[in-house]
mmCIF file of C-alpha atoms in Angstrom:
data_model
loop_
_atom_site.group_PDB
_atom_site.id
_atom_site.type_symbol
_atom_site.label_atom_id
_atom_site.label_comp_id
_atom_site.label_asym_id
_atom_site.label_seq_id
_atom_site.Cartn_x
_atom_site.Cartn_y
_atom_site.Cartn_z
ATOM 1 C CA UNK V 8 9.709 -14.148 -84.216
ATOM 2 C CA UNK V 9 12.840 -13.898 -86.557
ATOM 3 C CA UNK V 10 14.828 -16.946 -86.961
ATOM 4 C CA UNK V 11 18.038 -15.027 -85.657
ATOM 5 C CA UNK V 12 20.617 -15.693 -82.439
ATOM 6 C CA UNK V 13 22.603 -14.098 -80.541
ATOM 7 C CA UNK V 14 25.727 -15.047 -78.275
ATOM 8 C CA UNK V 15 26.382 -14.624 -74.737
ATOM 9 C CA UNK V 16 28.684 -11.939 -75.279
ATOM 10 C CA UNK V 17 26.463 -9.703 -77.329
ATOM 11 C CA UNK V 18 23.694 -10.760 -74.809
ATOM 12 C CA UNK V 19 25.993 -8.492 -72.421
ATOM 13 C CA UNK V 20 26.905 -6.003 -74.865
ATOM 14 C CA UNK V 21 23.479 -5.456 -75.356
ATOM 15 C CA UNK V 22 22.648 -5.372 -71.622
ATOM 16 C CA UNK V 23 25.853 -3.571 -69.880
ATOM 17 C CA UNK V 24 25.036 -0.188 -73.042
ATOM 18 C CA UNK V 25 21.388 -0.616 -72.431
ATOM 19 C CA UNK V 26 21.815 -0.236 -68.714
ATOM 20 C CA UNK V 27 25.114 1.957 -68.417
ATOM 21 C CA UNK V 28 25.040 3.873 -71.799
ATOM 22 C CA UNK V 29 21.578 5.789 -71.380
ATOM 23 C CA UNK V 30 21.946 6.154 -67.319
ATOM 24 C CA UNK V 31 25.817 7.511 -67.315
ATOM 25 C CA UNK V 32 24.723 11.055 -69.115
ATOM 26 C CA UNK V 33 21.440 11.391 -67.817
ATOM 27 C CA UNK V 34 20.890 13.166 -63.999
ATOM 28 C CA UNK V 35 19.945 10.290 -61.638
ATOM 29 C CA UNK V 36 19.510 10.120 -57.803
ATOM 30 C CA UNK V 37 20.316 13.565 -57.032
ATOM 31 C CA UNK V 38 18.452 14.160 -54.173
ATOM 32 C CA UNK V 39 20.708 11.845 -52.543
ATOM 33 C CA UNK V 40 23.254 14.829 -53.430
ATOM 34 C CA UNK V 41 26.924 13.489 -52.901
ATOM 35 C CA UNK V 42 25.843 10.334 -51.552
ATOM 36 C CA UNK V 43 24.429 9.402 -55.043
ATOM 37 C CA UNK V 44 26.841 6.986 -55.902
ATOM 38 C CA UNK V 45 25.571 4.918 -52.667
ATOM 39 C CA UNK V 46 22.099 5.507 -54.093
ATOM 40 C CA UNK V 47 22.888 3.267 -57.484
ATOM 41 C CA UNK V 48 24.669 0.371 -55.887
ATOM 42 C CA UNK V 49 21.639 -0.131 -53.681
ATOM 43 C CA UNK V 50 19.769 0.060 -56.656
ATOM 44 C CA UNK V 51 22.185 -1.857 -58.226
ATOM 45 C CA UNK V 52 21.498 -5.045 -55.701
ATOM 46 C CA UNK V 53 17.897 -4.350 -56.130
ATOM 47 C CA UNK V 54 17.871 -5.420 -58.937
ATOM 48 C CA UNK V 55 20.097 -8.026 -59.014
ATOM 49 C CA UNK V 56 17.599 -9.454 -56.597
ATOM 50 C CA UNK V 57 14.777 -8.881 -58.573
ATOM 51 C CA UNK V 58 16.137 -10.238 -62.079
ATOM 52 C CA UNK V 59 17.519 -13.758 -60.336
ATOM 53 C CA UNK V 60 14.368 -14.227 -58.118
ATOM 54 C CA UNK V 61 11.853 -13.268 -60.851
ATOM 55 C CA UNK V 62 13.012 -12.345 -64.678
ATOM 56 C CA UNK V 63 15.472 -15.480 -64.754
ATOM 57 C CA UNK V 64 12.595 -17.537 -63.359
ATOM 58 C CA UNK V 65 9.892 -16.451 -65.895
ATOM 59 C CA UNK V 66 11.913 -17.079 -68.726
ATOM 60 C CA UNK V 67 13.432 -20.487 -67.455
ATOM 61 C CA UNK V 68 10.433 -21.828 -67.282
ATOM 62 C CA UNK V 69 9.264 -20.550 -70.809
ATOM 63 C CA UNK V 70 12.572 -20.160 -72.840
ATOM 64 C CA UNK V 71 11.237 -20.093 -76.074
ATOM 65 C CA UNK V 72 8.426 -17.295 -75.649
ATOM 66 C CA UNK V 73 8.914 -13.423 -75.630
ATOM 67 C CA UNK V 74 7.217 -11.756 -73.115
ATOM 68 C CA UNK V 75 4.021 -11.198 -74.922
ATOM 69 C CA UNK V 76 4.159 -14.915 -75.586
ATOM 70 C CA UNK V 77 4.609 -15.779 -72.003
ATOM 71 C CA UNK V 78 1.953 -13.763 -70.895
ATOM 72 C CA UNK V 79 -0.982 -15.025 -73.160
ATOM 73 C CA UNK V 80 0.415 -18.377 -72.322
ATOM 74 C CA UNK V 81 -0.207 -17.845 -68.692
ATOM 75 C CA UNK V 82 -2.605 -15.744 -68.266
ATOM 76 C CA UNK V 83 -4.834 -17.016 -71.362
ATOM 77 C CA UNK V 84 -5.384 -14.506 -74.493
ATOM 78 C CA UNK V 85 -8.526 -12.935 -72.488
ATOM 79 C CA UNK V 86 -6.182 -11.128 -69.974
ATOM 80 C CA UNK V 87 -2.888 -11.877 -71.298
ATOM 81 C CA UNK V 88 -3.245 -10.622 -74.996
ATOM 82 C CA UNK V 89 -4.701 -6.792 -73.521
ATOM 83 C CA UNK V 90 -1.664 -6.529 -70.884
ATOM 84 C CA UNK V 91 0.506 -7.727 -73.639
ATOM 85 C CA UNK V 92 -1.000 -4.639 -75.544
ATOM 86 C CA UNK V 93 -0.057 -2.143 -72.237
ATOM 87 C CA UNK V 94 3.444 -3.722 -72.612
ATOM 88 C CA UNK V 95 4.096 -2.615 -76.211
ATOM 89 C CA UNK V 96 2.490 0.375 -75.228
ATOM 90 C CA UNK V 97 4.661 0.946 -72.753
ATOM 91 C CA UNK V 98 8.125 0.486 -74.748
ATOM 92 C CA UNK V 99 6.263 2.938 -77.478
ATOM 93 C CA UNK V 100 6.270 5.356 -74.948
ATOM 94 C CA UNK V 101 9.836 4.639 -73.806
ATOM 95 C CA UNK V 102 11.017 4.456 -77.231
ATOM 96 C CA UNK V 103 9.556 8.130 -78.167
ATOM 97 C CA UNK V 104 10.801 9.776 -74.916
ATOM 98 C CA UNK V 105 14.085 8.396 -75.637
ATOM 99 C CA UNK V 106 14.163 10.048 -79.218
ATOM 100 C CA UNK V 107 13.339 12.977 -77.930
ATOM 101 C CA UNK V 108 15.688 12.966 -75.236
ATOM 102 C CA UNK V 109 18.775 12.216 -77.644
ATOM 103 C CA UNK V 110 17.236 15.307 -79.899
ATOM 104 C CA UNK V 111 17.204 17.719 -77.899
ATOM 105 C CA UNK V 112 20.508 17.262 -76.380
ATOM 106 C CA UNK V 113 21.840 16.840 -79.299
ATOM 107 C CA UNK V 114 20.263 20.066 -80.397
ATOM 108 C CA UNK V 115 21.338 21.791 -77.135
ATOM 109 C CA UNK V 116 24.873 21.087 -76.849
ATOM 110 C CA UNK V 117 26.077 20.028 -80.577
ATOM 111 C CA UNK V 118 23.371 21.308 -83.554
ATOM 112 C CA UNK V 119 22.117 24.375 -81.881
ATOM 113 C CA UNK V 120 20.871 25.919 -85.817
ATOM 114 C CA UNK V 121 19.641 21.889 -86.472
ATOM 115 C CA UNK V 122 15.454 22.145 -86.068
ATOM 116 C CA UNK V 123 14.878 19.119 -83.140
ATOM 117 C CA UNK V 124 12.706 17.490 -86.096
ATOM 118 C CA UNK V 125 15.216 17.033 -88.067
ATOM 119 C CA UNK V 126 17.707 15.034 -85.515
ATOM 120 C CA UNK V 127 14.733 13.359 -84.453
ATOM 121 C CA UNK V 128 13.939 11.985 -88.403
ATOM 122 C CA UNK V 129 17.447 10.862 -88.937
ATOM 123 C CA UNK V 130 18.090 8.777 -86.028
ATOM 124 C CA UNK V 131 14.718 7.488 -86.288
ATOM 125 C CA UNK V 132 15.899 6.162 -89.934
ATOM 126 C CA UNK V 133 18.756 4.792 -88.952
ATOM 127 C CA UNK V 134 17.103 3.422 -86.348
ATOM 128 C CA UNK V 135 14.765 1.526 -88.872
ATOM 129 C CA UNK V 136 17.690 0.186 -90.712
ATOM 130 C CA UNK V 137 19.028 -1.666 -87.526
ATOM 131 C CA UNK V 138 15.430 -2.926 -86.971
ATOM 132 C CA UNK V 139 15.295 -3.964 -90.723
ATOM 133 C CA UNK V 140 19.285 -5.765 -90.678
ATOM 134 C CA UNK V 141 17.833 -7.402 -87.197
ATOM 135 C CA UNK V 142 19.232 -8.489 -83.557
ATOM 136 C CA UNK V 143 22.187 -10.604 -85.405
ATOM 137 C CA UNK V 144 23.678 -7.360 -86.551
ATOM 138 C CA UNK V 145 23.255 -5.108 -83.419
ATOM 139 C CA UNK V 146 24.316 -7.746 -81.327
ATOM 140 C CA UNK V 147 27.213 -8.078 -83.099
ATOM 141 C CA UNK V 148 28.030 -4.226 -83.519
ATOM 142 C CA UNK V 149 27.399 -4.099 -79.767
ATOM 143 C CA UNK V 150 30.769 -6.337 -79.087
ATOM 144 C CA UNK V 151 32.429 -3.176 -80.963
ATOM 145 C CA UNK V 152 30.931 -0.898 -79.093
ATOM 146 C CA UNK V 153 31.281 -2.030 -75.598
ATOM 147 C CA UNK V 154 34.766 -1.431 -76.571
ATOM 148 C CA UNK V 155 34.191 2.076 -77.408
ATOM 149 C CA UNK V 156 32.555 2.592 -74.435
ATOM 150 C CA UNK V 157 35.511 1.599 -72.038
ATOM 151 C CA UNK V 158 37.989 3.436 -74.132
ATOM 152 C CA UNK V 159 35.895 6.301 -73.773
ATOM 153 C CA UNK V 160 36.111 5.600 -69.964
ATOM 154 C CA UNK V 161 39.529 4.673 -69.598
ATOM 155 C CA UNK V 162 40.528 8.286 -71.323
ATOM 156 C CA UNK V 163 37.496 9.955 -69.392
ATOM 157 C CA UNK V 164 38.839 8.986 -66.230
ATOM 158 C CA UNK V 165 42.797 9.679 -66.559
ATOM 159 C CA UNK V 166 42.117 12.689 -67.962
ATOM 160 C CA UNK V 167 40.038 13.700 -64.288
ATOM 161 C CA UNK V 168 42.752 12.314 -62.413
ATOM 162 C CA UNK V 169 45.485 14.119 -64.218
ATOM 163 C CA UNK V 170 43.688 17.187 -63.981
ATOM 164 C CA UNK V 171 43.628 17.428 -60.620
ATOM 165 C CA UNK V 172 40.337 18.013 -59.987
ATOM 166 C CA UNK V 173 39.376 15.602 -57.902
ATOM 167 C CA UNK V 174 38.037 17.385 -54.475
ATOM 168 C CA UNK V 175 37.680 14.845 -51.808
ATOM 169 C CA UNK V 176 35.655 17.382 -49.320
ATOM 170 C CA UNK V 177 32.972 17.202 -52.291
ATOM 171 C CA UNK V 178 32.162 13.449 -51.199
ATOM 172 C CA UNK V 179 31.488 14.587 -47.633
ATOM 173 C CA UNK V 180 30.403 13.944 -44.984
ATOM 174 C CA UNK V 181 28.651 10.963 -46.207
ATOM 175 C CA UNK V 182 25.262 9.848 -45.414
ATOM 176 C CA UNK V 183 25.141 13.454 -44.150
ATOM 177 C CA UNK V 184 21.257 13.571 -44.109
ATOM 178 C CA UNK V 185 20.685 9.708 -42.923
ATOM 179 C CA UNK V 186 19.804 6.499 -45.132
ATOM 180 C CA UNK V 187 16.322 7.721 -45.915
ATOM 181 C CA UNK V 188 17.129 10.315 -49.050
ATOM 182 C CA UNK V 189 19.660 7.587 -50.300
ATOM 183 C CA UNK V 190 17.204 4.616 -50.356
ATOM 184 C CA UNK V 191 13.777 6.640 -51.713
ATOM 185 C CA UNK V 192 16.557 7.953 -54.880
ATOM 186 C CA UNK V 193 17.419 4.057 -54.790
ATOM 187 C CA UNK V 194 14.212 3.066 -55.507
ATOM 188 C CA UNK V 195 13.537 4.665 -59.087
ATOM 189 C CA UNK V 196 16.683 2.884 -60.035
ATOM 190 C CA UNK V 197 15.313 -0.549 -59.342
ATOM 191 C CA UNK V 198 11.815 -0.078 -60.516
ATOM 192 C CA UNK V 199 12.246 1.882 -63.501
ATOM 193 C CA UNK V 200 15.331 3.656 -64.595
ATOM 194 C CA UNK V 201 17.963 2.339 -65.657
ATOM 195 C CA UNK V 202 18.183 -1.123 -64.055
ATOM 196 C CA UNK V 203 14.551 -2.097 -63.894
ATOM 197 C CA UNK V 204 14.188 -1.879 -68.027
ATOM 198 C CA UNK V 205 15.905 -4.765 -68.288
ATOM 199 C CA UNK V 206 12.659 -6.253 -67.837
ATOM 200 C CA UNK V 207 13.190 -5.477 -71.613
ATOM 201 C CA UNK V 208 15.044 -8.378 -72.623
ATOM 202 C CA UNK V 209 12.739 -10.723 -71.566
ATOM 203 C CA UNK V 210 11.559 -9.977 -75.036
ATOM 204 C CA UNK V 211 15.182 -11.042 -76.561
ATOM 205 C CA UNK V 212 16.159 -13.874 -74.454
ATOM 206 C CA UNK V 213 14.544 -16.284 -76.494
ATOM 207 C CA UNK V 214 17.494 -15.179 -79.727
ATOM 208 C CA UNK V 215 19.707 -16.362 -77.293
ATOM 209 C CA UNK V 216 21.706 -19.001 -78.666
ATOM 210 C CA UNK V 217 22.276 -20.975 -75.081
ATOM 211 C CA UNK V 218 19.284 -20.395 -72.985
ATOM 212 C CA UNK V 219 20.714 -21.505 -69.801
ATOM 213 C CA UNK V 220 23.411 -18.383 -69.874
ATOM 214 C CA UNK V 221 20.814 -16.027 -69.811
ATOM 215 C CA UNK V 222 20.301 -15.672 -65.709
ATOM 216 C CA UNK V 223 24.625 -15.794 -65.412
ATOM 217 C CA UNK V 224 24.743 -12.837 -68.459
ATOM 218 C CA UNK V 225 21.871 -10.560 -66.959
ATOM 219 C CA UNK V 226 23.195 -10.988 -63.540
ATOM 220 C CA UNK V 227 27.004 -9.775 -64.605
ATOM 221 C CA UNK V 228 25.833 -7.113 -67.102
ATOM 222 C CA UNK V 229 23.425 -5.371 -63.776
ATOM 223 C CA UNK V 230 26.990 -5.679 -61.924
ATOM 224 C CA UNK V 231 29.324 -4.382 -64.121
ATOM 225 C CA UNK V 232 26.511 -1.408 -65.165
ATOM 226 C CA UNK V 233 25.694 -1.053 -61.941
ATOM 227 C CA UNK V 234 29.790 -0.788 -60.418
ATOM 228 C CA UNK V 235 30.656 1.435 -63.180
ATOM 229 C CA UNK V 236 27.888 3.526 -62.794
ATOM 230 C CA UNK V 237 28.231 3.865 -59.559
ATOM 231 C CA UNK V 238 32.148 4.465 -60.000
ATOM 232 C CA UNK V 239 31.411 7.399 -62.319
ATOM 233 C CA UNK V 240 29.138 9.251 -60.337
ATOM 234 C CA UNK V 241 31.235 9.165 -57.269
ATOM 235 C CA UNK V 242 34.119 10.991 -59.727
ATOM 236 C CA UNK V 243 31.587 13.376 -60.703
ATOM 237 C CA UNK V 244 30.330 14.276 -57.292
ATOM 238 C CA UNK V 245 33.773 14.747 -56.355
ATOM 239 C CA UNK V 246 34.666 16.988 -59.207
ATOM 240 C CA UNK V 247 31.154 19.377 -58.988
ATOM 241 C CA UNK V 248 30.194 18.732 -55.810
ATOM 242 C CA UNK V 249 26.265 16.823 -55.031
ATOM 243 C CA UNK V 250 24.990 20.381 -55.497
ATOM 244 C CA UNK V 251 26.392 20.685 -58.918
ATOM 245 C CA UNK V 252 25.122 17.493 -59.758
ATOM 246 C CA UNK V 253 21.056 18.839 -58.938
ATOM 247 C CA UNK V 254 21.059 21.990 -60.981
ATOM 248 C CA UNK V 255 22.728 20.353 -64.511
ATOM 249 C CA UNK V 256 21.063 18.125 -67.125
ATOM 250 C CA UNK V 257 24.242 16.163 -67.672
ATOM 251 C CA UNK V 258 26.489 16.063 -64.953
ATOM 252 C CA UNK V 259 28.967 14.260 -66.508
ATOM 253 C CA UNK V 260 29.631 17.162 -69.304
ATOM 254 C CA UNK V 261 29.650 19.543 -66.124
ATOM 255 C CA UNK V 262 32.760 17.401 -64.789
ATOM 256 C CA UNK V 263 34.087 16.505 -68.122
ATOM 257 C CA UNK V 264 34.426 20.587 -68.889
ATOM 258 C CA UNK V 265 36.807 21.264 -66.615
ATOM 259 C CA UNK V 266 39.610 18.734 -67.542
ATOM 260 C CA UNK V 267 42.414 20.634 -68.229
ATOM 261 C CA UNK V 268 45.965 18.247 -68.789
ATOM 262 C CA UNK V 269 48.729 20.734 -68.536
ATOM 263 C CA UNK V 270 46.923 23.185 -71.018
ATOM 264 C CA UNK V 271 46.571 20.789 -73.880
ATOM 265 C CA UNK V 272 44.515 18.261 -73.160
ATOM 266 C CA UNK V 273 40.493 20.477 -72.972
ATOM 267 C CA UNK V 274 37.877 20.153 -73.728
ATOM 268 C CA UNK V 275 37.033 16.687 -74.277
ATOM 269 C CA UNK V 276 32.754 17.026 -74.427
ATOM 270 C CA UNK V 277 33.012 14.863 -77.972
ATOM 271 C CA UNK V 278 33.999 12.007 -75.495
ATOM 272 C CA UNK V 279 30.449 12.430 -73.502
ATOM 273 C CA UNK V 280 28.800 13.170 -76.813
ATOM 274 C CA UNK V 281 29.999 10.346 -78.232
ATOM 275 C CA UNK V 282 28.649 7.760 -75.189
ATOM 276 C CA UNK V 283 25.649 9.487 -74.827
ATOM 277 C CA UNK V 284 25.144 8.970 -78.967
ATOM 278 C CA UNK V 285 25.639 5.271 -78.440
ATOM 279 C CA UNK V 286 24.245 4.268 -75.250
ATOM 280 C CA UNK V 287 20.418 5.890 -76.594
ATOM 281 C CA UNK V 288 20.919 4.895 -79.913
ATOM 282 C CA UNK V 289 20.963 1.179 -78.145
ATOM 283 C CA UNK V 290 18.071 1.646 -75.863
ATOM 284 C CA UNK V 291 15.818 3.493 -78.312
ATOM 285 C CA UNK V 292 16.809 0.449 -81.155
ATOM 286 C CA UNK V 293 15.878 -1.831 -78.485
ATOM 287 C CA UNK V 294 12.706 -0.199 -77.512
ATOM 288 C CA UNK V 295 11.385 0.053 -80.866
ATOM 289 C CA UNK V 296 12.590 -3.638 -82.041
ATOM 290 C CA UNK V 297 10.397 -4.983 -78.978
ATOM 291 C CA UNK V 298 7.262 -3.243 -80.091
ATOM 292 C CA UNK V 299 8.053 -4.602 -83.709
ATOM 293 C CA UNK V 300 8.475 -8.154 -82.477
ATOM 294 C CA UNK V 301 5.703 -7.409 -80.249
ATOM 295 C CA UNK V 302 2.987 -6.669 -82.432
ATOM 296 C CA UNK V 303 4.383 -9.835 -84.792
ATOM 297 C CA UNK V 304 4.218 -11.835 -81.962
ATOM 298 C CA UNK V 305 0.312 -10.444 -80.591
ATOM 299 C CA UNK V 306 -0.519 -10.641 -84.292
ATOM 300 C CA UNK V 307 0.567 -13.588 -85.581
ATOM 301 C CA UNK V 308 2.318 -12.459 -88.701
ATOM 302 C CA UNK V 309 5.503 -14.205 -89.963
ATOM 303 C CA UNK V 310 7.434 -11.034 -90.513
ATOM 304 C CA UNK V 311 8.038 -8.082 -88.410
ATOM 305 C CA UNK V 312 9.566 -5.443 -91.215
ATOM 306 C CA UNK V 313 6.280 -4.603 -92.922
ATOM 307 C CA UNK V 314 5.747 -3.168 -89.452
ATOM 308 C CA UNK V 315 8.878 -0.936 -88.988
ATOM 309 C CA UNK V 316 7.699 2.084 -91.212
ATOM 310 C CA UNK V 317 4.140 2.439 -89.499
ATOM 311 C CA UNK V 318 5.668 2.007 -85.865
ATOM 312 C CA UNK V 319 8.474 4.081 -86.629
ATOM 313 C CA UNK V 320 6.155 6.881 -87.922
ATOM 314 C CA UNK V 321 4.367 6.780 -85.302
ATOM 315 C CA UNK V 322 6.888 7.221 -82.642
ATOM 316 C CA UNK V 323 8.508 10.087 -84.976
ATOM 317 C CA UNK V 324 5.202 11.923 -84.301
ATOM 318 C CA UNK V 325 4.481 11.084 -80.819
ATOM 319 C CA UNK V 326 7.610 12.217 -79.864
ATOM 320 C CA UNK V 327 7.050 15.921 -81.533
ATOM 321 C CA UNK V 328 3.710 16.064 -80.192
ATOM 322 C CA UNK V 329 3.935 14.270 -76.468
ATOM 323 C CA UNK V 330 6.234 16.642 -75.121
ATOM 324 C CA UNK V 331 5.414 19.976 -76.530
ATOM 325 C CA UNK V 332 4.514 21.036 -73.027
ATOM 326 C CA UNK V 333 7.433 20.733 -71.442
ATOM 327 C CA UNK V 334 5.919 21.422 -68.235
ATOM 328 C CA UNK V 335 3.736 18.309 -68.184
ATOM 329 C CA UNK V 336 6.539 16.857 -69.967
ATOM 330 C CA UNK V 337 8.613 17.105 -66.945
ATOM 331 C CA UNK V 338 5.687 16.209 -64.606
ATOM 332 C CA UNK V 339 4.735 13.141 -65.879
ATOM 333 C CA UNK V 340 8.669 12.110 -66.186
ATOM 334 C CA UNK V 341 8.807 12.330 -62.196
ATOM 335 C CA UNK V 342 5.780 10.134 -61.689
ATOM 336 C CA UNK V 343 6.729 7.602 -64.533
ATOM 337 C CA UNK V 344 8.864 5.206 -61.793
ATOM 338 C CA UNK V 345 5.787 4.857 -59.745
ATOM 339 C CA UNK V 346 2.739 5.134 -61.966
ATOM 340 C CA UNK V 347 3.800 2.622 -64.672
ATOM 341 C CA UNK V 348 7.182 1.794 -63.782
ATOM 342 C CA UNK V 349 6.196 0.035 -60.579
ATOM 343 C CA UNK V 350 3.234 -2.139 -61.966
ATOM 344 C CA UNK V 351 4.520 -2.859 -64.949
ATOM 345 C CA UNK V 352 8.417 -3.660 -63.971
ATOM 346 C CA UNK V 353 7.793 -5.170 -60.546
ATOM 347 C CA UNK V 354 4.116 -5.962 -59.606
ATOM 348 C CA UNK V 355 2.938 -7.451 -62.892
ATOM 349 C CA UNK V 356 5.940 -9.770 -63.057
ATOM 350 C CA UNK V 357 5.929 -10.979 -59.706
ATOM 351 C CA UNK V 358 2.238 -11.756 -59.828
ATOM 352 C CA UNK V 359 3.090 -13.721 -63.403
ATOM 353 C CA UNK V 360 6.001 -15.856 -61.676
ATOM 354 C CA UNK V 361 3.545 -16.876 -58.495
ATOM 355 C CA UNK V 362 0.779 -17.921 -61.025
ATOM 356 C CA UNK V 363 3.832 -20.120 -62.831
ATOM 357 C CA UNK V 364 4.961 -21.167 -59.606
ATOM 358 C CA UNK V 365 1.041 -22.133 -58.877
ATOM 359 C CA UNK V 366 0.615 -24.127 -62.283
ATOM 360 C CA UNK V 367 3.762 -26.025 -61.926
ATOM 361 C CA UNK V 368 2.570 -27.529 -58.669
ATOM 362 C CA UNK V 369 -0.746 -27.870 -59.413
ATOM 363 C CA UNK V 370 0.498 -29.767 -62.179
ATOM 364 C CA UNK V 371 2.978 -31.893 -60.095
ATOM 365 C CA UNK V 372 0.267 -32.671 -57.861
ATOM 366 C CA UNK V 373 -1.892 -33.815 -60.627
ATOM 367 C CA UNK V 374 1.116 -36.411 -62.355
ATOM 368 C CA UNK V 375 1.823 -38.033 -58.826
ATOM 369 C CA UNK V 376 -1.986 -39.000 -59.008
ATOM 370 C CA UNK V 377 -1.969 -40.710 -61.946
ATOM 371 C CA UNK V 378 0.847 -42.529 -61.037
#
């Protein structure tokens, strides 16, 4: 690992755009229809629960380790060095849908004559740049961000409300169909998307400057993602209705569209643009800086930027190729939460703490004998 650290606060700025940045634009729990905003805070304690009860406790007991680290430490390099090998895998693979998510909206609603390749290539280099500066400098640029982000949302929001297109009918009745389509979209949310990557920093917690303000920072950045989340998809159901929300990529720009401030004020999808630029442009930087670190860590090598064009190539071409068929594309996307989010976010982790759990007492057991 780099001999960098990072504060507290851009421990949280890194979190809260990870979490809140990628999720706000994209088109989560909609089966739960207008009810979707009860959907994320569920999610939202779920994982609260599971970062405090497990995440926190895996890295408290090895502060010092990545992931990868941890695992070949527990698990010995015979079983932990292959699933640390599935883990880089899997942030490749989260890394390349990412980049082609951010293309081809940006493609769709902004560069319609740009070829998706091309958006792709840039962001991937500027991308690699990040990756090359290090975590020092995104943490930092984070702390600037954040702020963008709630100005954004401050302006976003009065601009609804002055509108007047907030429809209150469009939020009812709620829990119209029960608790059942609420808790299954709740589920994803925990396990996967958005709240369950932050299994992610697990990977970064050891750049953190005061180890014991890691559990207090992850538990307030899931919060404050999770409430404003939660917050902004209630005001979108109530501007397009939970029906609206199902049939749009971004529901968000749906709402967004029809702000209209006394014939002036229009117009104002540069606003959603501009989070959905920075909140992936976070995630994917994260993504591909924990493969880097990763595959130092798995490899033993004392720098990670001899690694970033290779990786970074790779993910440029992955991304082309991978989701050519959109229709498999789209398949596999649905299954994702349960087929590797599951084992890898949940499962995996909770098995890792109870064999850390098991150790430590073993261990105990073992001193109080000797003495």
């Amino acid at each position: 690992m780099e001999n960098a650290k990072i504060d507290s606060k851009q421990l949280f700025s890194l979190m809260f755009l990870f979490q809140l940045g990628s999720a706000i634009v994209t088109n989560i729990a909609v089966q739960a229809k207008q009810d979707a905003w009860i959907s994320i805070l569920l999610g939202m304690v779920g994982a609260l629960i599971l970062f405090f009860f497990v995440y926190a406790q895996i890295y408290k007991r090895y502060p010092s380790l990545p992931l990868t680290g941890i695992l070949e430490k527990v698990l010995s390099k015979y079983i932990g060095l292959p699933l640390s090998i599935v883990y880089i895998c899997y942030f490749f693979l989260v890394a390349s849908i990412s980049i082609r998510h951010l293309g081809d909206t940006m493609t769709t609603y902004i560069l319609s004559e740009t070829p998706v390749s091309v958006v792709i290539f840039i962001s991937l280099l500027l991308v690699s740049y990040c990756c090359f500066l290090g975590i020092e400098v995104l943490g930092r640029t984070a702390e600037i961000l954040v702020g963008v982000m709630v100005m954004f949302g401050l302006i976003g929001n009065l601009a609804i409300i002055a509108s007047g297109i907030i429809k209150i009918k469009n939020v009812q009745p709620i829990l119209e169909f029960g608790w059942f389509p609420v808790i299954k979209e709740a589920v994803p949310l925990v396990v996967y998307f958005p709240f369950g990557e932050v299994l992610l920093f697990l990977m970064f917690f050891p750049y953190l400057n005061r180890s014991e303000l890691a559990n207090r920072t992850g538990l307030i950045s899931i919060l404050l993602s999770g409430l404003g989340l939660s917050w902004t998809f209630l005001l979108i159901v109530s501007v397009i209705g939970g029906n609206g929300t199902s049939i749009v990529d971004i529901p968000l720009l749906s709402a967004v569209e029809k702000i209209n401030v006394g014939n002036f004020i229009q117009r104002m999808d540069s606003i959603v643009v501009g989070t959905f630029a920075v909140g992936f442009f976070i995630k994917i930087f994260l993504y591909v800086y924990a493969v880097l670190i990763g595959l130092t860590d798995i490899l033993k090598l004392k720098r990670y930027q001899t690694l970033i064009v290779p990786v970074v190539l790779l993910i440029f071409i992955f991304s082309l190729v991978f989701t050519a068929n959109k229709v498999t594309f789209m398949a596999l996307m649905k299954k994702l939460p349960y087929l590797v989010g599951f084992p890898l976010l949940v499962v995996i982790p909770v098995i890792l703490l109870v064999l850390i759990l098991a150790r430590d007492f073993f261990n105990k057991i073992q001193r109080s004998k000797k003495v």
